[in-house]
Short mmCIF file of C-alpha atoms and ligand atoms in Angstrom, two decimals:
data_model
loop_
_atom_site.label_atom_id
_atom_site.label_comp_id
_atom_site.label_asym_id
_atom_site.label_seq_id
_atom_site.Cartn_x
_atom_site.Cartn_y
_atom_site.Cartn_z
CA ALA A 1 -8.67 -38.77 19.11
CA GLY A 2 -8.94 -41.87 16.93
CA PRO A 3 -11.91 -44.25 16.65
CA CYS A 4 -10.44 -46.57 19.28
CA ASP A 5 -9.90 -43.69 21.74
CA ILE A 6 -13.60 -42.93 21.31
CA TYR A 7 -14.64 -46.57 21.86
CA ALA A 8 -12.40 -46.69 24.96
CA SER A 9 -13.97 -43.59 26.50
CA GLY A 10 -17.36 -45.13 25.81
CA GLY A 11 -16.39 -48.16 27.90
CA THR A 12 -16.24 -50.53 24.90
CA PRO A 13 -12.55 -50.64 23.95
CA CYS A 14 -11.19 -52.02 20.69
CA ILE A 15 -9.76 -55.51 20.93
CA ALA A 16 -8.53 -55.24 17.36
CA ALA A 17 -7.90 -52.24 15.12
CA HIS A 18 -6.95 -52.83 11.50
CA SER A 19 -6.16 -50.20 8.91
CA THR A 20 -3.69 -49.77 6.08
CA THR A 21 -4.67 -46.12 5.71
CA ARG A 22 -4.31 -44.51 9.15
CA ALA A 23 -3.68 -44.89 12.85
CA LEU A 24 -6.90 -45.63 14.73
CA TYR A 25 -5.55 -44.36 18.09
CA ASN A 26 -4.32 -40.83 18.59
CA ALA A 27 -1.05 -42.09 20.06
CA TYR A 28 -0.41 -44.96 17.63
CA SER A 29 2.80 -44.68 15.68
CA GLY A 30 3.61 -48.36 15.21
CA SER A 31 3.33 -50.41 12.04
CA LEU A 32 0.04 -50.40 10.15
CA TYR A 33 0.85 -53.15 7.66
CA GLN A 34 3.63 -55.15 6.07
CA VAL A 35 4.32 -55.46 2.35
CA LYS A 36 6.43 -58.06 0.56
CA ARG A 37 7.97 -57.30 -2.80
CA GLY A 38 8.29 -59.61 -5.77
CA SER A 39 11.83 -58.71 -6.83
CA ASP A 40 13.65 -60.25 -3.84
CA GLY A 41 10.95 -61.36 -1.39
CA ALA A 42 11.99 -58.65 1.11
CA THR A 43 9.38 -57.21 3.48
CA THR A 44 8.96 -53.82 5.08
CA ASN A 45 6.52 -52.31 7.57
CA ILE A 46 4.50 -49.21 6.75
CA ALA A 47 3.79 -46.85 9.66
CA PRO A 48 1.85 -43.59 9.97
CA LEU A 49 3.68 -40.42 8.96
CA SER A 50 3.22 -39.26 12.56
CA ALA A 51 1.45 -40.62 15.65
CA GLY A 52 -2.27 -40.85 14.96
CA GLY A 53 -1.70 -39.96 11.32
CA VAL A 54 -2.06 -41.25 7.77
CA ALA A 55 0.02 -44.17 6.44
CA ASN A 56 3.35 -43.40 4.80
CA ALA A 57 2.33 -44.49 1.30
CA ALA A 58 5.51 -43.00 -0.15
CA ALA A 59 7.51 -45.56 1.83
CA GLN A 60 5.52 -48.32 0.11
CA ASP A 61 5.90 -46.73 -3.32
CA ASN A 62 9.63 -46.41 -2.78
CA PHE A 63 10.05 -49.99 -1.54
CA CYS A 64 7.96 -51.36 -4.43
CA THR A 65 9.58 -49.33 -7.23
CA ASN A 66 9.92 -51.42 -10.42
CA THR A 67 8.39 -54.49 -8.82
CA THR A 68 5.13 -55.84 -7.39
CA CYS A 69 4.10 -55.83 -3.72
CA LEU A 70 1.62 -57.83 -1.67
CA ILE A 71 0.07 -56.90 1.68
CA THR A 72 1.32 -59.69 3.95
CA ILE A 73 0.25 -58.50 7.42
CA ILE A 74 -2.41 -56.04 8.57
CA TYR A 75 -1.25 -55.22 12.07
CA ASP A 76 -3.56 -54.90 15.05
CA GLN A 77 -3.10 -51.47 16.60
CA SER A 78 -4.83 -52.41 19.88
CA GLY A 79 -1.68 -53.84 21.42
CA ARG A 80 -3.21 -57.32 21.64
CA GLY A 81 -1.34 -58.67 18.65
CA ASN A 82 -4.50 -59.60 16.75
CA HIS A 83 -2.86 -59.22 13.35
CA LEU A 84 -4.45 -60.44 10.12
CA THR A 85 -2.39 -62.65 7.81
CA GLN A 86 -2.95 -64.85 4.73
CA ALA A 87 -6.00 -67.01 5.41
CA PRO A 88 -5.41 -70.78 5.57
CA PRO A 89 -7.66 -73.37 3.91
CA GLY A 90 -10.84 -74.31 5.75
CA GLY A 91 -14.15 -75.70 4.49
CA PHE A 92 -12.95 -74.34 1.16
CA ASN A 93 -9.44 -74.12 -0.25
CA GLY A 94 -8.00 -70.83 -1.43
CA PRO A 95 -6.27 -70.58 -4.83
CA GLU A 96 -2.66 -70.39 -3.55
CA ALA A 97 -0.32 -73.28 -2.81
CA ASN A 98 -1.58 -75.60 -0.03
CA GLY A 99 -5.06 -74.10 -0.19
CA TYR A 100 -4.11 -70.71 1.23
CA ASP A 101 -5.96 -67.64 0.01
CA ASN A 102 -4.31 -64.99 -2.13
CA LEU A 103 -2.79 -61.91 -0.55
CA ALA A 104 -4.00 -58.52 -1.75
CA GLY A 105 -1.88 -56.50 -4.14
CA ALA A 106 -0.59 -53.40 -2.38
CA ILE A 107 -1.62 -50.89 -5.07
CA GLY A 108 -5.23 -51.89 -5.71
CA ALA A 109 -7.00 -49.28 -3.61
CA PRO A 110 -5.21 -45.91 -3.61
CA VAL A 111 -7.05 -43.07 -1.84
CA THR A 112 -6.27 -39.86 -0.04
CA LEU A 113 -7.04 -38.99 3.59
CA ASN A 114 -6.97 -35.27 4.21
CA GLY A 115 -5.06 -34.99 0.94
CA GLN A 116 -2.39 -37.55 1.84
CA LYS A 117 -2.09 -40.71 -0.26
CA ALA A 118 -2.75 -44.09 1.34
CA TYR A 119 -3.68 -47.58 0.16
CA GLY A 120 -6.64 -49.72 1.18
CA VAL A 121 -6.92 -53.50 0.88
CA PHE A 122 -8.45 -54.47 -2.49
CA VAL A 123 -9.88 -57.97 -2.07
CA SER A 124 -10.24 -59.87 -5.36
CA PRO A 125 -12.04 -63.21 -5.47
CA GLY A 126 -9.66 -65.70 -3.82
CA THR A 127 -8.14 -63.15 -1.42
CA GLY A 128 -8.52 -63.51 2.35
CA TYR A 129 -6.97 -62.65 5.71
CA ARG A 130 -7.61 -64.27 9.04
CA ASN A 131 -6.54 -64.67 12.67
CA ASN A 132 -7.79 -67.85 14.36
CA ALA A 133 -6.12 -67.16 17.74
CA VAL A 134 -7.46 -63.76 18.75
CA SER A 135 -6.98 -62.35 22.23
CA GLY A 136 -9.93 -60.62 23.90
CA SER A 137 -12.65 -61.11 21.29
CA ALA A 138 -16.29 -61.89 22.09
CA THR A 139 -17.16 -65.57 22.44
CA GLY A 140 -20.48 -67.30 23.08
CA ASP A 141 -23.23 -64.72 23.53
CA ALA A 142 -20.88 -61.97 24.77
CA ALA A 143 -21.42 -58.47 23.38
CA GLU A 144 -19.24 -56.84 20.74
CA GLY A 145 -19.27 -54.04 18.21
CA MET A 146 -17.49 -53.53 14.93
CA TYR A 147 -17.31 -51.14 12.01
CA ALA A 148 -15.47 -51.08 8.72
CA VAL A 149 -14.90 -48.42 6.07
CA LEU A 150 -15.38 -50.04 2.66
CA ASP A 151 -15.68 -49.10 -1.02
CA GLY A 152 -19.44 -49.25 -1.61
CA THR A 153 -18.91 -49.60 -5.37
CA HIS A 154 -16.70 -52.72 -5.16
CA TYR A 155 -18.66 -55.87 -4.36
CA ASN A 156 -20.13 -58.99 -5.88
CA GLY A 157 -22.68 -61.67 -5.11
CA ALA A 158 -20.33 -64.45 -4.06
CA CYS A 159 -19.80 -65.61 -0.49
CA CYS A 160 -18.67 -63.62 1.44
CA PHE A 161 -16.92 -60.27 1.74
CA ASP A 162 -16.84 -60.14 5.54
CA TYR A 163 -14.99 -58.39 8.34
CA GLY A 164 -15.59 -59.66 11.84
CA ASN A 165 -15.96 -62.58 14.23
CA ALA A 166 -15.76 -66.14 12.84
CA GLU A 167 -14.85 -69.74 13.58
CA THR A 168 -11.42 -70.52 14.99
CA ASN A 169 -11.02 -73.64 12.80
CA SER A 170 -12.01 -72.07 9.42
CA LEU A 171 -14.96 -74.49 9.16
CA ASP A 172 -18.72 -73.96 9.23
CA THR A 173 -19.45 -75.10 12.79
CA GLY A 174 -23.10 -74.08 12.77
CA ASN A 175 -25.66 -71.32 13.13
CA GLY A 176 -24.60 -68.45 15.38
CA HIS A 177 -20.88 -69.25 15.25
CA MET A 178 -20.07 -65.99 13.45
CA GLU A 179 -20.91 -62.31 13.80
CA ALA A 180 -19.36 -60.29 11.01
CA ILE A 181 -20.08 -57.36 8.73
CA TYR A 182 -21.05 -58.58 5.25
CA PHE A 183 -21.16 -56.28 2.21
CA GLY A 184 -22.32 -57.26 -1.27
CA ASP A 185 -25.33 -58.33 -3.30
CA ASN A 186 -25.50 -62.01 -2.39
CA THR A 187 -29.13 -63.16 -2.19
CA VAL A 188 -28.64 -66.82 -1.23
CA TRP A 189 -29.70 -66.03 2.36
CA GLY A 190 -31.00 -62.57 3.24
CA SER A 191 -31.42 -59.37 1.25
CA GLY A 192 -32.74 -55.86 1.69
CA SER A 193 -34.64 -53.41 -0.47
CA GLY A 194 -33.62 -52.78 -4.07
CA SER A 195 -31.04 -54.87 -5.91
CA GLY A 196 -28.16 -54.34 -3.47
CA PRO A 197 -25.45 -54.15 -2.41
CA TRP A 198 -26.44 -54.41 1.24
CA ILE A 199 -24.75 -54.34 4.61
CA MET A 200 -25.81 -57.53 6.37
CA ALA A 201 -24.61 -59.56 9.36
CA ASP A 202 -22.95 -62.88 8.58
CA LEU A 203 -24.09 -64.98 11.54
CA GLU A 204 -23.09 -68.29 9.85
CA ASN A 205 -25.35 -70.17 7.47
CA GLY A 206 -27.05 -66.88 6.88
CA LEU A 207 -26.52 -63.26 5.89
CA PHE A 208 -29.08 -61.37 7.96
CA SER A 209 -30.63 -58.02 7.03
CA GLY A 210 -32.94 -58.07 10.09
CA ALA A 211 -34.88 -60.54 12.20
CA ASN A 212 -36.42 -62.26 9.17
CA PRO A 213 -33.84 -64.66 7.67
CA LYS A 214 -34.85 -63.66 4.14
CA ASN A 215 -35.84 -60.15 3.03
CA ASN A 216 -36.04 -57.11 5.29
CA ALA A 217 -37.07 -54.04 3.31
CA ALA A 218 -35.68 -51.66 5.94
CA ASP A 219 -32.12 -52.63 4.97
CA PRO A 220 -31.42 -50.37 1.97
CA SER A 221 -29.11 -50.82 -1.00
CA VAL A 222 -26.07 -48.66 -0.22
CA SER A 223 -23.20 -47.84 -2.54
CA TYR A 224 -21.44 -44.77 -1.18
CA ARG A 225 -17.93 -44.73 -2.64
CA PHE A 226 -16.74 -44.62 0.96
CA LEU A 227 -19.12 -46.61 3.12
CA THR A 228 -19.23 -46.96 6.89
CA ALA A 229 -20.68 -50.39 7.73
CA LEU A 230 -21.45 -51.25 11.32
CA ILE A 231 -22.74 -54.34 13.17
CA LYS A 232 -23.07 -54.91 16.89
CA GLY A 233 -24.48 -57.81 18.84
CA GLY A 234 -25.29 -58.68 22.46
CA ALA A 235 -27.70 -60.88 24.41
CA ASN A 236 -30.87 -61.04 22.26
CA LYS A 237 -30.09 -57.76 20.56
CA TRP A 238 -28.14 -56.66 17.54
CA ALA A 239 -28.06 -53.83 15.04
CA ILE A 240 -27.02 -52.93 11.50
CA LYS A 241 -26.01 -49.35 10.70
CA GLY A 242 -24.50 -47.65 7.69
CA GLY A 243 -23.63 -44.28 6.27
CA ASN A 244 -21.48 -42.25 3.95
CA ALA A 245 -17.94 -42.41 5.33
CA ALA A 246 -17.18 -39.10 3.65
CA SER A 247 -20.04 -37.04 5.10
CA GLY A 248 -23.04 -37.02 7.39
CA SER A 249 -24.21 -39.41 10.04
CA LEU A 250 -25.08 -43.07 10.46
CA SER A 251 -28.52 -44.52 9.82
CA THR A 252 -29.91 -47.54 11.64
CA TYR A 253 -31.05 -50.27 9.25
CA TYR A 254 -31.99 -52.77 11.96
CA ASP A 255 -32.03 -52.65 15.76
CA GLY A 256 -33.84 -55.40 17.57
CA ALA A 257 -34.04 -59.01 18.64
CA ARG A 258 -31.99 -61.91 17.33
CA PRO A 259 -33.35 -63.90 14.36
CA SER A 260 -36.09 -66.29 15.42
CA VAL A 261 -34.66 -69.24 13.47
CA SER A 262 -32.83 -71.71 15.64
CA GLY A 263 -29.18 -71.36 16.57
CA TYR A 264 -28.85 -67.58 16.72
CA ASN A 265 -30.19 -66.92 20.23
CA PRO A 266 -28.07 -67.30 22.21
CA MET A 267 -25.11 -66.90 19.87
CA SER A 268 -22.09 -69.25 19.87
CA LYS A 269 -19.42 -66.82 18.71
CA GLU A 270 -15.90 -68.27 18.50
CA GLY A 271 -13.77 -65.14 18.29
CA ALA A 272 -11.54 -65.51 15.23
CA ILE A 273 -11.31 -62.49 12.89
CA ILE A 274 -11.73 -62.70 9.13
CA LEU A 275 -11.37 -60.21 6.29
CA GLY A 276 -12.66 -60.77 2.75
CA ILE A 277 -13.92 -64.32 3.21
CA GLY A 278 -16.68 -66.34 4.89
CA GLY A 279 -16.33 -68.27 8.13
CA ASP A 280 -15.52 -71.51 6.27
CA ASN A 281 -13.04 -69.72 3.97
CA SER A 282 -15.56 -69.30 1.17
CA ASN A 283 -13.45 -67.00 -1.00
CA GLY A 284 -15.38 -65.96 -4.10
CA ALA A 285 -16.23 -62.47 -2.90
CA GLN A 286 -14.67 -59.10 -3.66
CA GLY A 287 -14.59 -55.77 -1.88
CA THR A 288 -12.27 -53.09 -0.54
CA PHE A 289 -11.39 -52.52 3.12
CA TYR A 290 -9.78 -49.32 4.39
CA GLU A 291 -10.14 -49.60 8.17
CA GLY A 292 -12.11 -51.52 10.76
CA VAL A 293 -12.21 -52.40 14.44
CA MET A 294 -13.71 -54.97 16.79
CA THR A 295 -14.73 -53.98 20.31
CA THR A 296 -15.58 -55.72 23.53
CA GLY A 297 -18.97 -54.72 24.94
CA TYR A 298 -21.99 -53.27 23.11
CA PRO A 299 -21.05 -49.75 21.94
CA SER A 300 -23.59 -47.00 22.55
CA ASP A 301 -25.18 -45.10 19.69
CA ALA A 302 -23.50 -41.95 21.00
CA THR A 303 -20.09 -43.62 20.79
CA GLU A 304 -20.80 -44.81 17.25
CA ASN A 305 -21.93 -41.33 16.21
CA SER A 306 -18.60 -39.93 17.43
CA VAL A 307 -16.72 -42.67 15.55
CA GLN A 308 -18.59 -41.78 12.36
CA ALA A 309 -17.68 -38.09 12.86
CA ASN A 310 -14.05 -39.15 13.26
CA ILE A 311 -14.18 -41.18 10.02
CA VAL A 312 -15.71 -38.24 8.14
CA ALA A 313 -12.99 -35.95 9.51
CA ALA A 314 -10.35 -38.31 8.07
CA ARG A 315 -11.62 -37.05 4.69
CA TYR A 316 -11.42 -40.15 2.51
CA ALA A 317 -11.28 -39.21 -1.18
CA THR A 318 -10.47 -40.88 -4.49
CA THR A 319 -7.21 -40.47 -6.37
CA SER A 320 -5.78 -41.61 -9.72
CA LEU A 321 -5.61 -45.34 -10.48
CA THR A 322 -3.09 -44.89 -13.28
CA SER A 323 0.52 -43.80 -13.76
CA GLY A 324 3.19 -43.79 -16.46
CA PRO A 325 2.64 -42.65 -20.06
CA ALA A 326 -1.02 -41.59 -20.40
CA LEU A 327 -3.39 -43.45 -22.74
CA THR A 328 -5.88 -41.25 -24.57
CA VAL A 329 -9.46 -42.45 -24.70
CA GLY A 330 -10.52 -42.73 -28.35
CA SER A 331 -6.99 -43.23 -29.65
CA SER A 332 -5.93 -46.27 -31.65
CA ILE A 333 -2.90 -47.98 -30.19
CA SER A 334 -0.53 -50.91 -30.48
CA PHE A 335 1.37 -52.60 -27.65
CA ARG A 336 4.94 -53.64 -28.40
CA ALA A 337 6.58 -56.30 -26.25
CA THR A 338 9.80 -55.27 -24.49
CA THR A 339 11.21 -58.68 -23.53
CA ALA A 340 14.59 -59.20 -25.25
CA GLY A 341 14.11 -61.44 -28.28
CA TYR A 342 10.42 -60.52 -28.59
CA THR A 343 10.56 -56.80 -29.31
CA ASP A 344 9.18 -57.25 -32.84
CA ARG A 345 5.96 -58.66 -31.35
CA TYR A 346 2.74 -56.80 -30.61
CA LEU A 347 -0.35 -57.66 -28.58
CA ALA A 348 -2.81 -59.06 -31.11
CA HIS A 349 -5.62 -61.55 -31.44
CA THR A 350 -6.26 -64.64 -33.52
CA GLY A 351 -9.98 -65.17 -33.28
CA ALA A 352 -10.81 -65.19 -29.58
CA THR A 353 -7.22 -65.81 -28.45
CA VAL A 354 -5.14 -62.83 -27.41
CA ASN A 355 -1.48 -63.36 -28.25
CA THR A 356 1.59 -61.59 -29.55
CA GLN A 357 2.48 -61.58 -33.23
CA VAL A 358 5.34 -60.21 -35.28
CA VAL A 359 3.96 -57.12 -37.00
CA SER A 360 5.63 -54.44 -39.08
CA SER A 361 4.68 -51.65 -41.46
CA SER A 362 4.86 -54.16 -44.32
CA SER A 363 2.45 -56.66 -42.69
CA ALA A 364 -0.89 -57.41 -44.29
CA THR A 365 -3.75 -55.10 -43.31
CA THR A 366 -5.58 -57.99 -41.61
CA LEU A 367 -2.64 -58.59 -39.27
CA LYS A 368 -2.16 -54.87 -38.66
CA GLN A 369 -5.80 -54.65 -37.62
CA GLN A 370 -5.47 -57.68 -35.35
CA ALA A 371 -2.72 -55.80 -33.53
CA SER A 372 -4.63 -52.50 -33.27
CA TRP A 373 -6.81 -51.50 -30.30
CA THR A 374 -9.01 -48.53 -29.52
CA VAL A 375 -8.70 -47.11 -26.00
CA ARG A 376 -12.11 -46.81 -24.36
CA THR A 377 -13.19 -45.49 -20.98
CA GLY A 378 -13.00 -48.43 -18.58
CA LEU A 379 -16.22 -50.42 -18.89
CA GLY A 380 -16.03 -51.46 -15.22
CA ASN A 381 -14.39 -48.34 -13.79
CA SER A 382 -14.14 -45.02 -15.60
CA ALA A 383 -10.80 -44.24 -13.90
CA CYS A 384 -9.18 -47.02 -15.97
CA VAL A 385 -9.54 -48.15 -19.60
CA SER A 386 -10.78 -50.95 -21.85
CA PHE A 387 -9.33 -52.06 -25.18
CA GLU A 388 -11.72 -52.53 -28.08
CA SER A 389 -10.62 -54.57 -31.07
CA LYS A 390 -10.02 -52.56 -34.24
CA ASP A 391 -11.35 -55.28 -36.55
CA THR A 392 -14.15 -56.59 -34.31
CA ALA A 393 -16.18 -53.63 -33.06
CA GLY A 394 -17.88 -54.26 -29.73
CA SER A 395 -15.31 -56.87 -28.71
CA TYR A 396 -12.76 -56.15 -26.00
CA ILE A 397 -9.76 -57.72 -24.32
CA ARG A 398 -10.98 -59.46 -21.18
CA HIS A 399 -9.50 -62.04 -18.83
CA TYR A 400 -11.23 -65.34 -18.15
CA ASP A 401 -9.58 -67.91 -15.87
CA PHE A 402 -6.71 -65.40 -16.18
CA GLY A 403 -6.25 -66.07 -19.88
CA LEU A 404 -6.81 -63.05 -22.13
CA GLN A 405 -9.61 -63.39 -24.66
CA LEU A 406 -11.23 -61.21 -27.27
CA ALA A 407 -14.94 -61.27 -26.48
CA ALA A 408 -18.09 -59.31 -27.24
CA ASN A 409 -19.33 -57.05 -24.47
CA ASP A 410 -22.36 -58.89 -23.10
CA GLY A 411 -23.23 -55.97 -20.85
CA SER A 412 -22.74 -57.93 -17.63
CA LYS A 413 -20.96 -56.48 -14.59
CA GLN A 414 -18.57 -59.44 -14.75
CA PHE A 415 -17.63 -58.73 -18.37
CA LYS A 416 -17.16 -55.04 -17.76
CA GLU A 417 -14.92 -55.65 -14.76
CA ASP A 418 -12.91 -58.37 -16.56
CA ALA A 419 -12.40 -55.99 -19.50
CA THR A 420 -11.08 -53.10 -17.38
CA PHE A 421 -7.36 -52.48 -17.05
CA CYS A 422 -5.37 -49.76 -15.30
CA PRO A 423 -2.16 -48.63 -17.04
CA LEU A 424 0.80 -47.97 -14.76
CA ALA A 425 4.44 -47.04 -15.36
CA GLY A 426 6.25 -49.99 -16.95
CA LEU A 427 7.73 -52.31 -14.32
CA ASN A 428 10.96 -52.71 -16.31
CA GLY A 429 11.25 -48.96 -16.81
CA GLN A 430 9.81 -49.00 -20.34
CA GLY A 431 6.33 -47.90 -21.39
CA ASN A 432 3.35 -49.20 -19.43
CA SER A 433 2.48 -52.19 -17.32
CA ILE A 434 -1.27 -52.71 -17.41
CA ARG A 435 -2.92 -54.30 -14.41
CA ALA A 436 -6.34 -55.94 -14.33
CA TRP A 437 -8.74 -53.63 -12.46
CA GLY A 438 -10.35 -56.48 -10.54
CA TYR A 439 -7.05 -58.29 -9.78
CA PRO A 440 -4.41 -55.72 -8.85
CA THR A 441 -1.74 -58.43 -8.60
CA ARG A 442 -2.31 -59.38 -12.26
CA TYR A 443 -0.92 -57.65 -15.36
CA ILE A 444 -1.32 -58.09 -19.11
CA ARG A 445 1.53 -60.48 -19.91
CA HIS A 446 2.80 -62.50 -22.84
CA TYR A 447 3.96 -66.00 -21.98
CA GLY A 448 4.75 -68.47 -24.73
CA ASN A 449 3.53 -65.63 -27.00
CA VAL A 450 0.01 -65.93 -25.55
CA GLY A 451 -1.75 -63.24 -23.48
CA TYR A 452 -2.57 -63.67 -19.79
CA ALA A 453 -3.54 -61.67 -16.73
CA ALA A 454 -0.53 -62.87 -14.75
CA SER A 455 0.81 -62.40 -11.25
CA ASN A 456 4.49 -62.21 -10.29
CA SER A 457 4.77 -65.87 -9.22
CA GLY A 458 1.82 -68.06 -8.40
CA VAL A 459 0.27 -71.40 -9.17
CA HIS A 460 -0.08 -71.04 -12.96
CA THR A 461 2.88 -71.54 -15.33
CA PHE A 462 2.10 -68.14 -16.82
CA ASP A 463 2.64 -66.61 -13.36
CA SER A 464 6.36 -67.44 -13.61
CA ALA A 465 8.53 -64.82 -11.89
CA THR A 466 11.20 -65.32 -14.57
CA SER A 467 11.18 -62.36 -16.93
CA PHE A 468 7.95 -61.07 -15.33
CA ASN A 469 8.83 -57.37 -15.41
CA ASP A 470 9.80 -57.56 -19.08
CA ASP A 471 6.80 -59.67 -20.12
CA VAL A 472 4.37 -57.17 -18.52
CA SER A 473 5.98 -54.01 -19.91
CA TRP A 474 4.71 -52.70 -23.25
CA VAL A 475 5.64 -49.71 -25.34
CA ILE A 476 2.40 -48.14 -26.50
CA SER A 477 2.25 -46.14 -29.69
CA THR A 478 -0.13 -45.20 -32.47
CA SER A 479 -1.64 -48.32 -34.03
CA PHE A 480 -0.71 -49.96 -37.31
CA ALA A 481 -4.24 -49.72 -38.66
O1 LIG B 501 -23.25 -67.36 6.55
C1 LIG B 501 -22.82 -67.32 5.24
C2 LIG B 501 -21.68 -68.25 4.99
O2 LIG B 501 -22.10 -69.59 5.08
C3 LIG B 501 -20.53 -68.21 5.96
O3 LIG B 501 -19.68 -67.09 5.83
C4 LIG B 501 -19.82 -69.48 5.62
O4 LIG B 501 -19.04 -69.98 6.67
C5 LIG B 501 -20.93 -70.42 5.22
O5 LIG B 501 -20.66 -71.00 3.99
O1 LIG B 502 -10.01 -64.29 -15.18
C1 LIG B 502 -10.41 -64.56 -13.85
C2 LIG B 502 -11.90 -64.84 -13.74
O2 LIG B 502 -12.24 -65.98 -14.50
C3 LIG B 502 -12.80 -63.79 -14.28
O3 LIG B 502 -12.92 -62.67 -13.44
C4 LIG B 502 -14.08 -64.55 -14.40
O4 LIG B 502 -14.95 -64.00 -15.36
C5 LIG B 502 -13.65 -65.94 -14.79
O5 LIG B 502 -14.27 -66.88 -14.01
O1 LIG B 503 6.01 -64.83 -24.46
C1 LIG B 503 7.35 -65.18 -24.78
C2 LIG B 503 8.09 -65.75 -23.59
O2 LIG B 503 7.48 -66.93 -23.10
C3 LIG B 503 8.17 -64.91 -22.37
O3 LIG B 503 9.06 -63.83 -22.47
C4 LIG B 503 8.63 -65.90 -21.36
O4 LIG B 503 8.38 -65.49 -20.04
C5 LIG B 503 7.90 -67.15 -21.75
O5 LIG B 503 8.75 -68.24 -21.71
#
């Protein structure tokens, strides 16, 4: 059985079932998600390998060979057509054209389920999915349940990495108009014990960790690599649960009455579904989503325990974030551009600016050093790498507003993440293309001989699709200095 078969036998069926990694019904063999590729704008649907099974990640890899891919649709498996697509502007604009949010890159969250490769949805700041016309979801004070499997190590403090019930007009329409899972270390509203991240309920104008609108010590910091996060809500009752999605059972972090502050009892749920954003399209948050469902009715603890057992049996595990020629930690390297007309240029820095410069064996030592980088274990994720300057020890290539800079490691989580890059096989067939860890759609690119973390088309000039594959492909070899 799948999670939604279990909810159905418990009398609280799924009204939406979203997953890019696996079928959530035993009999489901339809599409899980749609990807769109950068080379020609074509789309394809990715289905499970067999009914009830794991996604056919090889079909995605094949379709996206030598180009980039975005996740355009996360299909609803419930049969109700409650699909998630690119979120429109609301109280806040997203970063794409016309205020839409970004779509997730398709390769940002590779995992295995029972040994078979699949991809989750890696939500960078600015990314969001939504459905404002959902069939069958809870409205008003009606009961519902929901869970999501997330990456407990990928989060931030911005508003709001959510999955769940939200406003149908993408605006903040008041207290009690949402009921969604939140995950992260935002402390503007509620918080739990420790320094986070926490599972909380986004009930609109508040992230709740319990009845008290501020701190509830019973809600623990949780950072399991694979995290089950669960919220349910009914008439004057709601609960928060969590657990390790890879083993063991769920724990209850809150189970009780609605918050006493006004507007949350009764609730005024509207029934849209959001992923990766807040109810008003606040879109600064980050996180990773693998699967999640929304139910009608208040699921029993017994049902939820069976769902957790089903998730554990799916055997989520990590897999490599890199491909192509391997980079050796500790080695000193240079990056040669492969775009025709620029192949004598190497990734270098002039002060804080990262650029390309013409370098050769007869160049001055200063220039050779400016074009030489030491490979370090990724400061923000040890499965990827960081690039330390040869001539400025302690300074690394980072992105900031998607420009590349050379900057000293200030020890912050933001710096470490911005300075972490995952080398992949070169998109033009040569060397490596090196994506930003925190923005899987963005690669180290030269444009006008300056360095950027660029996406394959987008709102910035440096995101130009023209010559993208060549501009992001680098031949890596032993450094000049
Ligand atoms: O409740 C927290 C956030 O507040 C909601 O997600 C958003 O709509 C509002 O800004
Ligand atoms: O480069 C994009 C973002 O810009 C970085 O993640 C952040 O540090 C800066 O605001
Ligand atoms: O960086 C040099 C060139 O500038 C790139 O190849 C091109 O895309 C841009 O015009």
